């Protein structure tokens, strides 16, 4: 059974949002679901660098945190679609602002990231 090495620290909003959104693909998953990509195969095509297993784990965590929900259609083969909950939808404007900030600082961010990669020889 999994045992946390670092105890939960939920003392402020930043800790809370970090706990909910920690995961390389979660913000992108929320964004793509908001754009209308609702089937797991569509999400896999939108994020080809992520393994199906990791995407499934992160989708499950987003569902447990009540940011998304899924509908399973009773057919063969089964059809699954994800959608944002009202709670998850309230996060989209925040993600949009973060994305706009990243776009407006793209060159600087790319340079500092690449400098770190070149110093360390790989990503940490």
mmCIF file of N, CA and C in Angstrom:
data_model
loop_
_atom_site.group_PDB
_atom_site.id
_atom_site.type_symbol
_atom_site.label_atom_id
_atom_site.label_comp_id
_atom_site.label_asym_id
_atom_site.label_seq_id
_atom_site.Cartn_x
_atom_site.Cartn_y
_atom_site.Cartn_z
ATOM 1 N N UNK A 1 0.827 -1.179 0.000
ATOM 2 C CA UNK A 1 0.000 0.000 0.000
ATOM 3 C C UNK A 1 0.877 1.250 0.000
ATOM 4 N N UNK A 2 0.454 2.262 -0.745
ATOM 5 C CA UNK A 2 1.211 3.506 -0.843
ATOM 6 C C UNK A 2 1.181 4.266 0.479
ATOM 7 N N UNK A 3 2.358 4.697 0.900
ATOM 8 C CA UNK A 3 2.452 5.511 2.103
ATOM 9 C C UNK A 3 3.180 6.800 1.749
ATOM 10 N N UNK A 4 2.536 7.923 2.034
ATOM 11 C CA UNK A 4 3.106 9.242 1.729
ATOM 12 C C UNK A 4 4.394 9.461 2.490
ATOM 13 N N UNK A 5 5.434 9.917 1.789
ATOM 14 C CA UNK A 5 6.708 10.208 2.443
ATOM 15 C C UNK A 5 6.701 11.593 3.071
ATOM 16 N N UNK A 6 5.996 12.512 2.421
ATOM 17 C CA UNK A 6 5.909 13.883 2.929
ATOM 18 C C UNK A 6 4.465 14.107 3.374
ATOM 19 N N UNK A 7 4.279 14.525 4.617
ATOM 20 C CA UNK A 7 2.905 14.717 5.089
ATOM 21 C C UNK A 7 2.191 15.827 4.324
ATOM 22 N N UNK A 8 0.878 15.699 4.229
ATOM 23 C CA UNK A 8 0.072 16.728 3.575
ATOM 24 C C UNK A 8 0.190 18.036 4.319
ATOM 25 N N UNK A 9 0.307 19.123 3.566
ATOM 26 C CA UNK A 9 0.317 20.461 4.144
ATOM 27 C C UNK A 9 -0.763 21.231 3.404
ATOM 28 N N UNK A 10 -1.885 21.431 4.046
ATOM 29 C CA UNK A 10 -3.028 22.080 3.406
ATOM 30 C C UNK A 10 -3.402 23.350 4.148
ATOM 31 N N UNK A 11 -2.386 24.166 4.426
ATOM 32 C CA UNK A 11 -2.595 25.356 5.252
ATOM 33 C C UNK A 11 -2.975 26.602 4.481
ATOM 34 N N UNK A 12 -2.819 26.595 3.168
ATOM 35 C CA UNK A 12 -3.181 27.783 2.394
ATOM 36 C C UNK A 12 -3.657 27.359 1.008
ATOM 37 N N UNK A 13 -4.219 28.318 0.290
ATOM 38 C CA UNK A 13 -4.759 28.042 -1.033
ATOM 39 C C UNK A 13 -3.734 27.493 -2.004
ATOM 40 N N UNK A 14 -2.491 27.977 -1.928
ATOM 41 C CA UNK A 14 -1.457 27.479 -2.841
ATOM 42 C C UNK A 14 -1.144 26.012 -2.568
ATOM 43 N N UNK A 15 -1.115 25.634 -1.288
ATOM 44 C CA UNK A 15 -0.907 24.220 -0.960
ATOM 45 C C UNK A 15 -2.051 23.372 -1.498
ATOM 46 N N UNK A 16 -3.271 23.864 -1.345
ATOM 47 C CA UNK A 16 -4.444 23.120 -1.790
ATOM 48 C C UNK A 16 -4.447 22.935 -3.300
ATOM 49 N N UNK A 17 -4.206 24.023 -4.025
ATOM 50 C CA UNK A 17 -4.229 23.914 -5.488
ATOM 51 C C UNK A 17 -3.058 23.072 -5.984
ATOM 52 N N UNK A 18 -1.915 23.145 -5.296
ATOM 53 C CA UNK A 18 -0.787 22.293 -5.664
ATOM 54 C C UNK A 18 -1.130 20.824 -5.504
ATOM 55 N N UNK A 19 -1.814 20.489 -4.434
ATOM 56 C CA UNK A 19 -2.213 19.109 -4.195
ATOM 57 C C UNK A 19 -3.176 18.616 -5.271
ATOM 58 N N UNK A 20 -4.085 19.468 -5.695
ATOM 59 C CA UNK A 20 -5.100 19.079 -6.681
ATOM 60 C C UNK A 20 -4.536 19.043 -8.102
ATOM 61 N N UNK A 21 -3.653 19.981 -8.432
ATOM 62 C CA UNK A 21 -3.169 20.088 -9.817
ATOM 63 C C UNK A 21 -1.776 19.516 -10.038
ATOM 64 N N UNK A 22 -1.143 18.968 -8.977
ATOM 65 C CA UNK A 22 0.171 18.386 -9.154
ATOM 66 C C UNK A 22 0.076 17.197 -10.113
ATOM 67 N N UNK A 23 0.859 17.232 -11.131
ATOM 68 C CA UNK A 23 0.854 16.194 -12.164
ATOM 69 C C UNK A 23 1.122 16.871 -13.498
ATOM 70 N N UNK A 24 2.024 16.318 -14.252
ATOM 71 C CA UNK A 24 2.501 16.957 -15.478
ATOM 72 C C UNK A 24 1.400 17.288 -16.475
ATOM 73 N N UNK A 25 0.352 16.480 -16.548
ATOM 74 C CA UNK A 25 -0.632 16.638 -17.621
ATOM 75 C C UNK A 25 -1.976 17.177 -17.157
ATOM 76 N N UNK A 26 -2.180 17.384 -15.873
ATOM 77 C CA UNK A 26 -3.509 17.722 -15.372
ATOM 78 C C UNK A 26 -4.060 19.032 -15.930
ATOM 79 N N UNK A 27 -3.248 20.062 -15.975
ATOM 80 C CA UNK A 27 -3.737 21.352 -16.483
ATOM 81 C C UNK A 27 -4.104 21.216 -17.955
ATOM 82 N N UNK A 28 -3.278 20.527 -18.719
ATOM 83 C CA UNK A 28 -3.588 20.316 -20.137
ATOM 84 C C UNK A 28 -4.842 19.475 -20.320
ATOM 85 N N UNK A 29 -5.009 18.450 -19.487
ATOM 86 C CA UNK A 29 -6.220 17.634 -19.567
ATOM 87 C C UNK A 29 -7.459 18.488 -19.331
ATOM 88 N N UNK A 30 -7.420 19.319 -18.301
ATOM 89 C CA UNK A 30 -8.561 20.198 -18.025
ATOM 90 C C UNK A 30 -8.837 21.113 -19.211
ATOM 91 N N UNK A 31 -7.773 21.677 -19.780
ATOM 92 C CA UNK A 31 -7.927 22.608 -20.911
ATOM 93 C C UNK A 31 -8.530 21.899 -22.123
ATOM 94 N N UNK A 32 -8.014 20.719 -22.443
ATOM 95 C CA UNK A 32 -8.507 20.001 -23.617
ATOM 96 C C UNK A 32 -9.932 19.499 -23.420
ATOM 97 N N UNK A 33 -10.273 19.080 -22.215
ATOM 98 C CA UNK A 33 -11.662 18.675 -21.948
ATOM 99 C C UNK A 33 -12.574 19.882 -22.115
ATOM 100 N N UNK A 34 -12.125 21.039 -21.652
ATOM 101 C CA UNK A 34 -12.903 22.265 -21.826
ATOM 102 C C UNK A 34 -13.093 22.606 -23.305
ATOM 103 N N UNK A 35 -12.083 22.307 -24.131
ATOM 104 C CA UNK A 35 -12.168 22.581 -25.572
ATOM 105 C C UNK A 35 -13.058 21.585 -26.311
ATOM 106 N N UNK A 36 -13.500 20.542 -25.631
ATOM 107 C CA UNK A 36 -14.409 19.594 -26.260
ATOM 108 C C UNK A 36 -13.821 18.232 -26.560
ATOM 109 N N UNK A 37 -12.566 18.002 -26.184
ATOM 110 C CA UNK A 37 -11.939 16.687 -26.394
ATOM 111 C C UNK A 37 -12.272 15.834 -25.172
ATOM 112 N N UNK A 38 -13.272 14.987 -25.300
ATOM 113 C CA UNK A 38 -13.828 14.315 -24.140
ATOM 114 C C UNK A 38 -13.514 12.822 -24.046
ATOM 115 N N UNK A 39 -13.171 12.194 -25.140
ATOM 116 C CA UNK A 39 -12.893 10.754 -25.128
ATOM 117 C C UNK A 39 -11.427 10.516 -24.761
ATOM 118 N N UNK A 40 -11.129 9.437 -24.039
ATOM 119 C CA UNK A 40 -9.734 9.149 -23.682
ATOM 120 C C UNK A 40 -8.807 9.089 -24.897
ATOM 121 N N UNK A 41 -9.280 8.529 -26.000
ATOM 122 C CA UNK A 41 -8.434 8.443 -27.201
ATOM 123 C C UNK A 41 -8.135 9.834 -27.769
ATOM 124 N N UNK A 42 -9.097 10.752 -27.691
ATOM 125 C CA UNK A 42 -8.862 12.129 -28.155
ATOM 126 C C UNK A 42 -7.816 12.811 -27.280
ATOM 127 N N UNK A 43 -7.925 12.600 -25.971
ATOM 128 C CA UNK A 43 -6.969 13.205 -25.052
ATOM 129 C C UNK A 43 -5.577 12.631 -25.275
ATOM 130 N N UNK A 44 -5.496 11.341 -25.564
ATOM 131 C CA UNK A 44 -4.204 10.708 -25.860
ATOM 132 C C UNK A 44 -3.587 11.311 -27.119
ATOM 133 N N UNK A 45 -4.398 11.568 -28.131
ATOM 134 C CA UNK A 45 -3.887 12.196 -29.358
ATOM 135 C C UNK A 45 -3.413 13.627 -29.109
ATOM 136 N N UNK A 46 -4.094 14.338 -28.210
ATOM 137 C CA UNK A 46 -3.707 15.720 -27.904
ATOM 138 C C UNK A 46 -2.427 15.779 -27.076
ATOM 139 N N UNK A 47 -2.139 14.713 -26.316
ATOM 140 C CA UNK A 47 -0.950 14.671 -25.455
ATOM 141 C C UNK A 47 -0.185 13.383 -25.761
ATOM 142 N N UNK A 48 0.434 13.287 -26.934
ATOM 143 C CA UNK A 48 1.063 12.023 -27.336
ATOM 144 C C UNK A 48 2.281 11.633 -26.494
ATOM 145 N N UNK A 49 2.901 12.584 -25.792
ATOM 146 C CA UNK A 49 4.067 12.266 -24.968
ATOM 147 C C UNK A 49 3.700 11.536 -23.683
ATOM 148 N N UNK A 50 2.429 11.593 -23.308
ATOM 149 C CA UNK A 50 1.981 10.943 -22.076
ATOM 150 C C UNK A 50 1.542 9.514 -22.370
ATOM 151 N N UNK A 51 1.873 8.617 -21.464
ATOM 152 C CA UNK A 51 1.415 7.233 -21.640
ATOM 153 C C UNK A 51 -0.067 7.153 -21.280
ATOM 154 N N UNK A 52 -0.736 6.176 -21.833
ATOM 155 C CA UNK A 52 -2.160 5.970 -21.538
ATOM 156 C C UNK A 52 -2.358 5.758 -20.041
ATOM 157 N N UNK A 53 -1.442 5.006 -19.426
ATOM 158 C CA UNK A 53 -1.535 4.720 -17.989
ATOM 159 C C UNK A 53 -1.483 5.999 -17.165
ATOM 160 N N UNK A 54 -0.523 6.879 -17.455
ATOM 161 C CA UNK A 54 -0.385 8.127 -16.696
ATOM 162 C C UNK A 54 -1.612 9.008 -16.909
ATOM 163 N N UNK A 55 -2.084 9.100 -18.141
ATOM 164 C CA UNK A 55 -3.290 9.897 -18.395
ATOM 165 C C UNK A 55 -4.473 9.345 -17.606
ATOM 166 N N UNK A 56 -4.627 8.025 -17.583
ATOM 167 C CA UNK A 56 -5.731 7.423 -16.831
ATOM 168 C C UNK A 56 -5.621 7.724 -15.340
ATOM 169 N N UNK A 57 -4.416 7.662 -14.800
ATOM 170 C CA UNK A 57 -4.206 7.968 -13.381
ATOM 171 C C UNK A 57 -4.568 9.424 -13.098
ATOM 172 N N UNK A 58 -4.096 10.322 -13.962
ATOM 173 C CA UNK A 58 -4.358 11.736 -13.716
ATOM 174 C C UNK A 58 -5.824 12.087 -13.947
ATOM 175 N N UNK A 59 -6.481 11.456 -14.910
ATOM 176 C CA UNK A 59 -7.923 11.652 -15.086
ATOM 177 C C UNK A 59 -8.676 11.170 -13.850
ATOM 178 N N UNK A 60 -8.258 10.044 -13.302
ATOM 179 C CA UNK A 60 -8.908 9.519 -12.094
ATOM 180 C C UNK A 60 -8.734 10.486 -10.925
ATOM 181 N N UNK A 61 -7.538 11.046 -10.774
ATOM 182 C CA UNK A 61 -7.288 12.005 -9.695
ATOM 183 C C UNK A 61 -8.122 13.272 -9.882
ATOM 184 N N UNK A 62 -8.227 13.766 -11.124
ATOM 185 C CA UNK A 62 -9.064 14.939 -11.388
ATOM 186 C C UNK A 62 -10.525 14.639 -11.056
ATOM 187 N N UNK A 63 -10.937 13.415 -11.332
ATOM 188 C CA UNK A 63 -12.300 12.999 -11.009
ATOM 189 C C UNK A 63 -12.490 12.924 -9.487
ATOM 190 N N UNK A 64 -11.511 12.376 -8.777
ATOM 191 C CA UNK A 64 -11.588 12.296 -7.314
ATOM 192 C C UNK A 64 -11.611 13.683 -6.671
ATOM 193 N N UNK A 65 -10.947 14.651 -7.313
ATOM 194 C CA UNK A 65 -10.946 16.025 -6.801
ATOM 195 C C UNK A 65 -12.153 16.831 -7.296
ATOM 196 N N UNK A 66 -13.069 16.148 -7.981
ATOM 197 C CA UNK A 66 -14.341 16.720 -8.425
ATOM 198 C C UNK A 66 -14.190 17.850 -9.448
ATOM 199 N N UNK A 67 -13.089 17.814 -10.217
ATOM 200 C CA UNK A 67 -12.895 18.793 -11.279
ATOM 201 C C UNK A 67 -13.488 18.302 -12.596
ATOM 202 N N UNK A 68 -13.523 16.984 -12.776
ATOM 203 C CA UNK A 68 -14.137 16.393 -13.956
ATOM 204 C C UNK A 68 -15.059 15.263 -13.512
ATOM 205 N N UNK A 69 -15.908 14.858 -14.414
ATOM 206 C CA UNK A 69 -16.760 13.699 -14.201
ATOM 207 C C UNK A 69 -16.761 12.917 -15.508
ATOM 208 N N UNK A 70 -17.180 11.667 -15.438
ATOM 209 C CA UNK A 70 -17.217 10.882 -16.666
ATOM 210 C C UNK A 70 -18.560 10.203 -16.810
ATOM 211 N N UNK A 71 -18.900 9.997 -18.062
ATOM 212 C CA UNK A 71 -20.095 9.242 -18.408
ATOM 213 C C UNK A 71 -19.638 7.984 -19.129
ATOM 214 N N UNK A 72 -20.131 6.856 -18.684
ATOM 215 C CA UNK A 72 -19.839 5.577 -19.340
ATOM 216 C C UNK A 72 -21.121 5.132 -20.033
ATOM 217 N N UNK A 73 -21.055 5.021 -21.352
ATOM 218 C CA UNK A 73 -22.217 4.621 -22.141
ATOM 219 C C UNK A 73 -22.272 3.105 -22.242
ATOM 220 N N UNK A 74 -23.436 2.510 -21.978
ATOM 221 C CA UNK A 74 -23.558 1.042 -22.002
ATOM 222 C C UNK A 74 -23.674 0.519 -23.431
ATOM 223 N N UNK A 75 -22.552 0.355 -24.060
ATOM 224 C CA UNK A 75 -22.512 -0.189 -25.417
ATOM 225 C C UNK A 75 -21.255 -1.026 -25.549
ATOM 226 N N UNK A 76 -21.135 -1.735 -26.649
ATOM 227 C CA UNK A 76 -19.959 -2.559 -26.903
ATOM 228 C C UNK A 76 -19.282 -2.039 -28.159
ATOM 229 N N UNK A 77 -18.022 -1.639 -28.099
ATOM 230 C CA UNK A 77 -17.214 -1.499 -26.893
ATOM 231 C C UNK A 77 -17.699 -0.312 -26.050
ATOM 232 N N UNK A 78 -17.384 -0.307 -24.745
ATOM 233 C CA UNK A 78 -17.842 0.790 -23.891
ATOM 234 C C UNK A 78 -17.296 2.136 -24.363
ATOM 235 N N UNK A 79 -18.115 3.136 -24.237
ATOM 236 C CA UNK A 79 -17.719 4.496 -24.619
ATOM 237 C C UNK A 79 -17.676 5.337 -23.346
ATOM 238 N N UNK A 80 -16.547 6.053 -23.153
ATOM 239 C CA UNK A 80 -16.361 6.907 -21.980
ATOM 240 C C UNK A 80 -16.124 8.325 -22.460
ATOM 241 N N UNK A 81 -16.783 9.277 -21.815
ATOM 242 C CA UNK A 81 -16.550 10.695 -22.086
ATOM 243 C C UNK A 81 -16.365 11.436 -20.775
ATOM 244 N N UNK A 82 -15.406 12.348 -20.779
ATOM 245 C CA UNK A 82 -15.142 13.195 -19.611
ATOM 246 C C UNK A 82 -15.708 14.586 -19.870
ATOM 247 N N UNK A 83 -16.136 15.226 -18.814
ATOM 248 C CA UNK A 83 -16.575 16.618 -18.911
ATOM 249 C C UNK A 83 -16.224 17.335 -17.623
ATOM 250 N N UNK A 84 -16.103 18.661 -17.726
ATOM 251 C CA UNK A 84 -15.795 19.472 -16.555
ATOM 252 C C UNK A 84 -17.023 19.587 -15.666
ATOM 253 N N UNK A 85 -16.809 19.528 -14.372
ATOM 254 C CA UNK A 85 -17.869 19.852 -13.430
ATOM 255 C C UNK A 85 -17.940 21.381 -13.330
ATOM 256 N N UNK A 86 -18.928 21.902 -12.654
ATOM 257 C CA UNK A 86 -18.980 23.356 -12.425
ATOM 258 C C UNK A 86 -17.733 23.813 -11.674
ATOM 259 N N UNK A 87 -17.293 22.994 -10.727
ATOM 260 C CA UNK A 87 -16.088 23.290 -9.953
ATOM 261 C C UNK A 87 -14.865 23.350 -10.874
ATOM 262 N N UNK A 88 -14.731 22.377 -11.767
ATOM 263 C CA UNK A 88 -13.625 22.355 -12.720
ATOM 264 C C UNK A 88 -13.697 23.504 -13.703
ATOM 265 N N UNK A 89 -14.911 23.825 -14.126
ATOM 266 C CA UNK A 89 -15.098 24.935 -15.060
ATOM 267 C C UNK A 89 -14.661 26.266 -14.439
ATOM 268 N N UNK A 90 -14.782 26.393 -13.117
ATOM 269 C CA UNK A 90 -14.367 27.631 -12.448
ATOM 270 C C UNK A 90 -12.853 27.814 -12.488
ATOM 271 N N UNK A 91 -12.113 26.766 -12.796
ATOM 272 C CA UNK A 91 -10.657 26.828 -12.873
ATOM 273 C C UNK A 91 -10.156 27.267 -14.251
ATOM 274 N N UNK A 92 -10.984 27.172 -15.267
ATOM 275 C CA UNK A 92 -10.568 27.480 -16.639
ATOM 276 C C UNK A 92 -10.071 28.924 -16.802
ATOM 277 N N UNK A 93 -10.733 29.940 -16.240
ATOM 278 C CA UNK A 93 -10.184 31.298 -16.374
ATOM 279 C C UNK A 93 -8.792 31.444 -15.751
ATOM 280 N N UNK A 94 -8.524 30.732 -14.669
ATOM 281 C CA UNK A 94 -7.210 30.771 -14.031
ATOM 282 C C UNK A 94 -6.169 30.144 -14.956
ATOM 283 N N UNK A 95 -6.506 29.007 -15.550
ATOM 284 C CA UNK A 95 -5.599 28.344 -16.487
ATOM 285 C C UNK A 95 -5.344 29.246 -17.695
ATOM 286 N N UNK A 96 -6.383 29.932 -18.164
ATOM 287 C CA UNK A 96 -6.233 30.836 -19.304
ATOM 288 C C UNK A 96 -5.254 31.964 -18.986
ATOM 289 N N UNK A 97 -5.334 32.517 -17.790
ATOM 290 C CA UNK A 97 -4.414 33.592 -17.381
ATOM 291 C C UNK A 97 -2.988 33.061 -17.299
ATOM 292 N N UNK A 98 -2.815 31.874 -16.725
ATOM 293 C CA UNK A 98 -1.475 31.277 -16.670
ATOM 294 C C UNK A 98 -0.914 31.037 -18.073
ATOM 295 N N UNK A 99 -1.754 30.535 -18.966
ATOM 296 C CA UNK A 99 -1.310 30.308 -20.349
ATOM 297 C C UNK A 99 -0.931 31.607 -21.044
ATOM 298 N N UNK A 100 -1.703 32.657 -20.821
ATOM 299 C CA UNK A 100 -1.398 33.960 -21.429
ATOM 300 C C UNK A 100 -0.074 34.503 -20.887
ATOM 301 N N UNK A 101 0.156 34.312 -19.594
ATOM 302 C CA UNK A 101 1.421 34.756 -19.002
ATOM 303 C C UNK A 101 2.585 33.982 -19.628
ATOM 304 N N UNK A 102 2.414 32.681 -19.790
ATOM 305 C CA UNK A 102 3.446 31.867 -20.427
ATOM 306 C C UNK A 102 3.708 32.293 -21.858
ATOM 307 N N UNK A 103 2.626 32.602 -22.598
ATOM 308 C CA UNK A 103 2.785 33.058 -23.982
ATOM 309 C C UNK A 103 3.522 34.392 -24.040
ATOM 310 N N UNK A 104 3.192 35.311 -23.144
ATOM 311 C CA UNK A 104 3.816 36.636 -23.191
ATOM 312 C C UNK A 104 5.268 36.608 -22.707
ATOM 313 N N UNK A 105 5.658 35.569 -21.999
ATOM 314 C CA UNK A 105 7.036 35.431 -21.513
ATOM 315 C C UNK A 105 7.734 34.217 -22.122
ATOM 316 N N UNK A 106 7.236 33.788 -23.270
ATOM 317 C CA UNK A 106 7.699 32.547 -23.885
ATOM 318 C C UNK A 106 9.213 32.505 -24.091
ATOM 319 N N UNK A 107 9.784 33.540 -24.690
ATOM 320 C CA UNK A 107 11.209 33.516 -24.999
ATOM 321 C C UNK A 107 12.050 33.452 -23.726
ATOM 322 N N UNK A 108 11.704 34.273 -22.759
ATOM 323 C CA UNK A 108 12.466 34.278 -21.509
ATOM 324 C C UNK A 108 12.356 32.927 -20.793
ATOM 325 N N UNK A 109 11.155 32.398 -20.713
ATOM 326 C CA UNK A 109 10.961 31.107 -20.054
ATOM 327 C C UNK A 109 11.729 30.000 -20.767
ATOM 328 N N UNK A 110 11.659 30.000 -22.096
ATOM 329 C CA UNK A 110 12.383 28.985 -22.869
ATOM 330 C C UNK A 110 13.894 29.081 -22.602
ATOM 331 N N UNK A 111 14.418 30.313 -22.552
ATOM 332 C CA UNK A 111 15.846 30.506 -22.305
ATOM 333 C C UNK A 111 16.269 30.017 -20.920
ATOM 334 N N UNK A 112 15.506 30.349 -19.886
ATOM 335 C CA UNK A 112 15.901 29.921 -18.536
ATOM 336 C C UNK A 112 15.755 28.408 -18.378
ATOM 337 N N UNK A 113 14.761 27.829 -19.022
ATOM 338 C CA UNK A 113 14.599 26.371 -18.952
ATOM 339 C C UNK A 113 15.757 25.684 -19.673
ATOM 340 N N UNK A 114 16.104 26.165 -20.861
ATOM 341 C CA UNK A 114 17.189 25.549 -21.622
ATOM 342 C C UNK A 114 18.534 25.749 -20.933
ATOM 343 N N UNK A 115 18.723 26.892 -20.275
ATOM 344 C CA UNK A 115 19.962 27.131 -19.536
ATOM 345 C C UNK A 115 20.100 26.088 -18.428
ATOM 346 N N UNK A 116 19.027 25.808 -17.748
ATOM 347 C CA UNK A 116 19.042 24.813 -16.673
ATOM 348 C C UNK A 116 19.308 23.416 -17.232
ATOM 349 N N UNK A 117 18.682 23.095 -18.357
ATOM 350 C CA UNK A 117 18.905 21.792 -18.981
ATOM 351 C C UNK A 117 20.356 21.657 -19.394
ATOM 352 N N UNK A 118 20.934 22.703 -19.972
ATOM 353 C CA UNK A 118 22.334 22.643 -20.433
ATOM 354 C C UNK A 118 23.308 22.547 -19.273
ATOM 355 N N UNK A 119 22.998 23.208 -18.157
ATOM 356 C CA UNK A 119 23.893 23.150 -16.988
ATOM 357 C C UNK A 119 23.861 21.762 -16.372
ATOM 358 N N UNK A 120 22.691 21.197 -16.246
ATOM 359 C CA UNK A 120 22.538 19.917 -15.578
ATOM 360 C C UNK A 120 22.681 18.722 -16.513
ATOM 361 N N UNK A 121 22.682 18.966 -17.804
ATOM 362 C CA UNK A 121 22.815 17.882 -18.756
ATOM 363 C C UNK A 121 21.514 17.174 -19.046
ATOM 364 N N UNK A 122 20.531 17.374 -18.211
ATOM 365 C CA UNK A 122 19.206 16.820 -18.434
ATOM 366 C C UNK A 122 18.227 17.539 -17.523
ATOM 367 N N UNK A 123 16.981 17.229 -17.680
ATOM 368 C CA UNK A 123 15.968 17.856 -16.823
ATOM 369 C C UNK A 123 15.952 17.191 -15.473
ATOM 370 N N UNK A 124 15.777 17.999 -14.444
ATOM 371 C CA UNK A 124 15.636 17.456 -13.077
ATOM 372 C C UNK A 124 14.205 17.190 -12.766
#
